[in-house]
PDB file of C-alpha atoms in Angstrom:
ATOM      1  CA  MET A 555      19.875 115.279 -73.703  1.00 48.00           C
ATOM      2  CA  GLU A 556      20.875 118.329 -75.151  1.00 46.00           C
ATOM      3  CA  ASN A 557      21.131 119.971 -71.560  1.00 42.00           C
ATOM      4  CA  THR A 558      23.467 117.066 -70.624  1.00 41.00           C
ATOM      5  CA  ARG A 559      25.692 117.640 -73.674  1.00 41.00           C
ATOM      6  CA  LEU A 560      25.908 121.297 -72.776  1.00 37.00           C
ATOM      7  CA  ARG A 561      26.745 120.638 -69.218  1.00 39.00           C
ATOM      8  CA  THR A 562      29.558 118.088 -70.454  1.00 36.00           C
ATOM      9  CA  ILE A 563      31.208 120.393 -72.859  1.00 39.00           C
ATOM     10  CA  SER A 564      31.186 123.293 -70.086  1.00 37.00           C
ATOM     11  CA  VAL A 565      32.886 121.073 -67.592  1.00 39.00           C
ATOM     12  CA  SER A 566      35.370 119.754 -70.384  1.00 40.00           C
ATOM     13  CA  LEU A 567      36.318 123.305 -70.997  1.00 39.00           C
ATOM     14  CA  VAL A 568      36.812 124.349 -67.579  1.00 41.00           C
ATOM     15  CA  THR A 569      38.842 121.468 -66.869  1.00 44.00           C
ATOM     16  CA  VAL A 570      40.950 122.124 -70.082  1.00 43.00           C
ATOM     17  CA  LEU A 571      41.399 125.956 -69.182  1.00 45.00           C
ATOM     18  CA  ALA A 572      42.263 125.275 -65.505  1.00 50.00           C
ATOM     19  CA  ALA A 573      44.991 122.712 -66.835  1.00 48.00           C
ATOM     20  CA  LEU A 574      46.549 125.215 -69.612  1.00 47.00           C
ATOM     21  CA  LEU A 575      46.539 128.195 -67.032  1.00 49.00           C
ATOM     22  CA  ALA A 576      48.056 126.012 -64.019  1.00 50.00           C
ATOM     23  CA  VAL A 577      51.099 124.512 -65.181  1.00 50.00           C
ATOM     24  CA  SER A 578      53.536 124.902 -67.997  1.00 49.00           C
ATOM     25  CA  PRO A 579      55.471 122.036 -69.534  1.00 54.00           C
ATOM     26  CA  ALA A 580      58.436 122.512 -67.606  1.00 55.00           C
ATOM     27  CA  GLY A 581      56.138 122.381 -64.255  1.00 54.00           C
ATOM     28  CA  ALA A 582      56.386 125.771 -63.460  1.00 55.00           C
ATOM     29  CA  THR A 583      53.228 127.712 -62.331  1.00 53.00           C
ATOM     30  CA  VAL A 584      52.111 130.286 -65.064  1.00 76.00           C
ATOM     31  CA  ILE A 585      50.279 132.727 -63.057  1.00 84.00           C
ATOM     32  CA  ASN A 586      52.610 133.752 -60.110  1.00 87.00           C
ATOM     33  CA  ASN A 587      51.182 134.797 -57.107  1.00 90.00           C
ATOM     34  CA  GLY A 588      47.637 134.850 -58.586  1.00 89.00           C
ATOM     35  CA  SER A 589      45.805 135.536 -55.018  1.00 91.00           C
ATOM     36  CA  PHE A 590      48.466 137.681 -53.541  1.00 94.00           C
ATOM     37  CA  GLU A 591      49.358 134.887 -50.901  1.00 95.00           C
ATOM     38  CA  THR A 592      52.832 136.062 -50.658  1.00 94.00           C
ATOM     39  CA  GLY A 593      51.398 139.421 -49.099  1.00 94.00           C
ATOM     40  CA  ASP A 594      52.730 141.663 -51.681  1.00 95.00           C
ATOM     41  CA  PHE A 595      52.780 142.121 -55.450  1.00 95.00           C
ATOM     42  CA  SER A 596      55.438 139.655 -56.217  1.00 94.00           C
ATOM     43  CA  GLY A 597      55.078 138.451 -59.948  1.00 92.00           C
ATOM     44  CA  TRP A 598      52.814 141.485 -60.852  1.00 94.00           C
ATOM     45  CA  VAL A 599      53.424 144.748 -62.742  1.00 95.00           C
ATOM     46  CA  THR A 600      51.857 147.593 -60.859  1.00 95.00           C
ATOM     47  CA  GLN A 601      51.151 151.219 -61.455  1.00 94.00           C
ATOM     48  CA  ASP A 602      49.450 153.661 -58.871  1.00 93.00           C
ATOM     49  CA  LEU A 603      48.377 157.278 -59.197  1.00 92.00           C
ATOM     50  CA  THR A 604      51.042 159.840 -58.529  1.00 90.00           C
ATOM     51  CA  THR A 605      48.991 160.886 -55.449  1.00 91.00           C
ATOM     52  CA  PRO A 606      46.494 158.221 -54.627  1.00 90.00           C
ATOM     53  CA  TRP A 607      43.700 158.750 -52.257  1.00 88.00           C
ATOM     54  CA  TYR A 608      44.147 155.001 -51.087  1.00 88.00           C
ATOM     55  CA  ALA A 609      47.564 153.755 -51.928  1.00 90.00           C
ATOM     56  CA  LEU A 610      47.526 150.273 -54.092  1.00 93.00           C
ATOM     57  CA  GLN A 611      48.313 147.550 -51.818  1.00 93.00           C
ATOM     58  CA  VAL A 612      48.092 144.006 -50.826  1.00 95.00           C
ATOM     59  CA  GLY A 613      46.237 143.424 -47.716  1.00 94.00           C
ATOM     60  CA  PRO A 614      44.076 141.008 -45.589  1.00 95.00           C
ATOM     61  CA  ALA A 615      40.580 140.939 -45.034  1.00 94.00           C
ATOM     62  CA  GLY A 616      38.930 143.630 -42.867  1.00 93.00           C
ATOM     63  CA  LEU A 617      40.942 146.897 -44.272  1.00 91.00           C
ATOM     64  CA  THR A 618      38.988 149.898 -44.958  1.00 88.00           C
ATOM     65  CA  PRO A 619      39.744 153.420 -46.310  1.00 84.00           C
ATOM     66  CA  GLY A 620      37.112 154.699 -43.801  1.00 82.00           C
ATOM     67  CA  PHE A 621      34.092 156.604 -44.595  1.00 83.00           C
ATOM     68  CA  GLY A 622      32.068 153.263 -44.992  1.00 82.00           C
ATOM     69  CA  PHE A 623      33.222 152.801 -48.547  1.00 84.00           C
ATOM     70  CA  PHE A 624      34.243 149.052 -48.518  1.00 86.00           C
ATOM     71  CA  THR A 625      35.955 146.317 -46.222  1.00 91.00           C
ATOM     72  CA  SER A 626      38.465 143.958 -47.908  1.00 92.00           C
ATOM     73  CA  ASN A 627      37.122 140.779 -48.127  1.00 93.00           C
ATOM     74  CA  PRO A 628      39.459 138.340 -50.252  1.00 94.00           C
ATOM     75  CA  THR A 629      37.609 135.869 -52.669  1.00 92.00           C
ATOM     76  CA  ASP A 630      40.639 133.429 -52.436  1.00 91.00           C
ATOM     77  CA  GLY A 631      42.939 133.043 -49.723  1.00 92.00           C
ATOM     78  CA  PHE A 632      43.871 135.486 -47.159  1.00 95.00           C
ATOM     79  CA  TYR A 633      44.817 138.386 -48.980  1.00 95.00           C
ATOM     80  CA  ALA A 634      43.651 140.845 -51.995  1.00 93.00           C
ATOM     81  CA  ALA A 635      44.772 143.385 -53.972  1.00 93.00           C
ATOM     82  CA  LEU A 636      43.181 147.028 -52.874  1.00 91.00           C
ATOM     83  CA  HIS A 637      43.121 150.575 -54.556  1.00 88.00           C
ATOM     84  CA  GLY A 638      41.140 153.614 -53.689  1.00 83.00           C
ATOM     85  CA  PHE A 639      39.929 154.178 -57.251  1.00 83.00           C
ATOM     86  CA  ASP A 640      40.813 157.959 -56.849  1.00 84.00           C
ATOM     87  CA  GLY A 641      43.318 160.498 -56.203  1.00 85.00           C
ATOM     88  CA  ASP A 642      45.072 163.396 -57.869  1.00 85.00           C
ATOM     89  CA  GLY A 643      45.288 162.688 -61.454  1.00 78.00           C
ATOM     90  CA  PRO A 644      44.996 162.225 -64.300  1.00 87.00           C
ATOM     91  CA  GLY A 645      46.394 158.806 -64.230  1.00 91.00           C
ATOM     92  CA  THR A 646      46.001 155.061 -64.499  1.00 91.00           C
ATOM     93  CA  ILE A 647      45.907 152.265 -61.626  1.00 92.00           C
ATOM     94  CA  ARG A 648      47.103 149.136 -63.119  1.00 94.00           C
ATOM     95  CA  ILE A 649      47.993 145.618 -61.998  1.00 94.00           C
ATOM     96  CA  ALA A 650      49.101 143.132 -64.499  1.00 94.00           C
ATOM     97  CA  GLN A 651      50.917 139.887 -65.269  1.00 92.00           C
ATOM     98  CA  ASP A 652      52.332 138.346 -68.392  1.00 88.00           C
ATOM     99  CA  ILE A 653      51.333 134.956 -68.665  1.00 85.00           C
ATOM    100  CA  THR A 654      52.193 131.973 -71.104  1.00 79.00           C
ATOM    101  CA  VAL A 655      49.491 129.680 -72.252  1.00 78.00           C
ATOM    102  CA  ILE A 656      50.799 126.558 -73.952  1.00 77.00           C
ATOM    103  CA  PHE A 657      48.532 124.709 -76.414  1.00 76.00           C
ATOM    104  CA  PRO A 658      49.156 121.224 -77.053  1.00 74.00           C
TER     105      PRO A 658
END
C-alpha cells in the first residue's frame, strides 16, 4: 500500500510540475524553444568562449566535431544545443533562459 501511495504522489507531482511549466495564466508558453526546434537559440541567452574549439550551435542529429568525440543525438525533437566544451580560455559556455513559474 505504501508503494502505491508513493507512486500516486510521484505521478501527481509530475503532472503539477508539467502544468506549471507548460503554460502561464495568459496562455503563453513559459519555456520558449525548449528543444531548440526553431533551429537556433531563439528565446535563449548564450555565451561561448572567445575562441571555441567547436562553436556553440543548434544542430540536427549526426553532427560531430570529428576525432570520434561525439555525434549529436537530440533527446527531444530534431535539434540539440551543441558545444565543444573547450577552446582558448579562460571563459564560460552558458545557455540560459529566464522562466516564470506561476503558483496558484
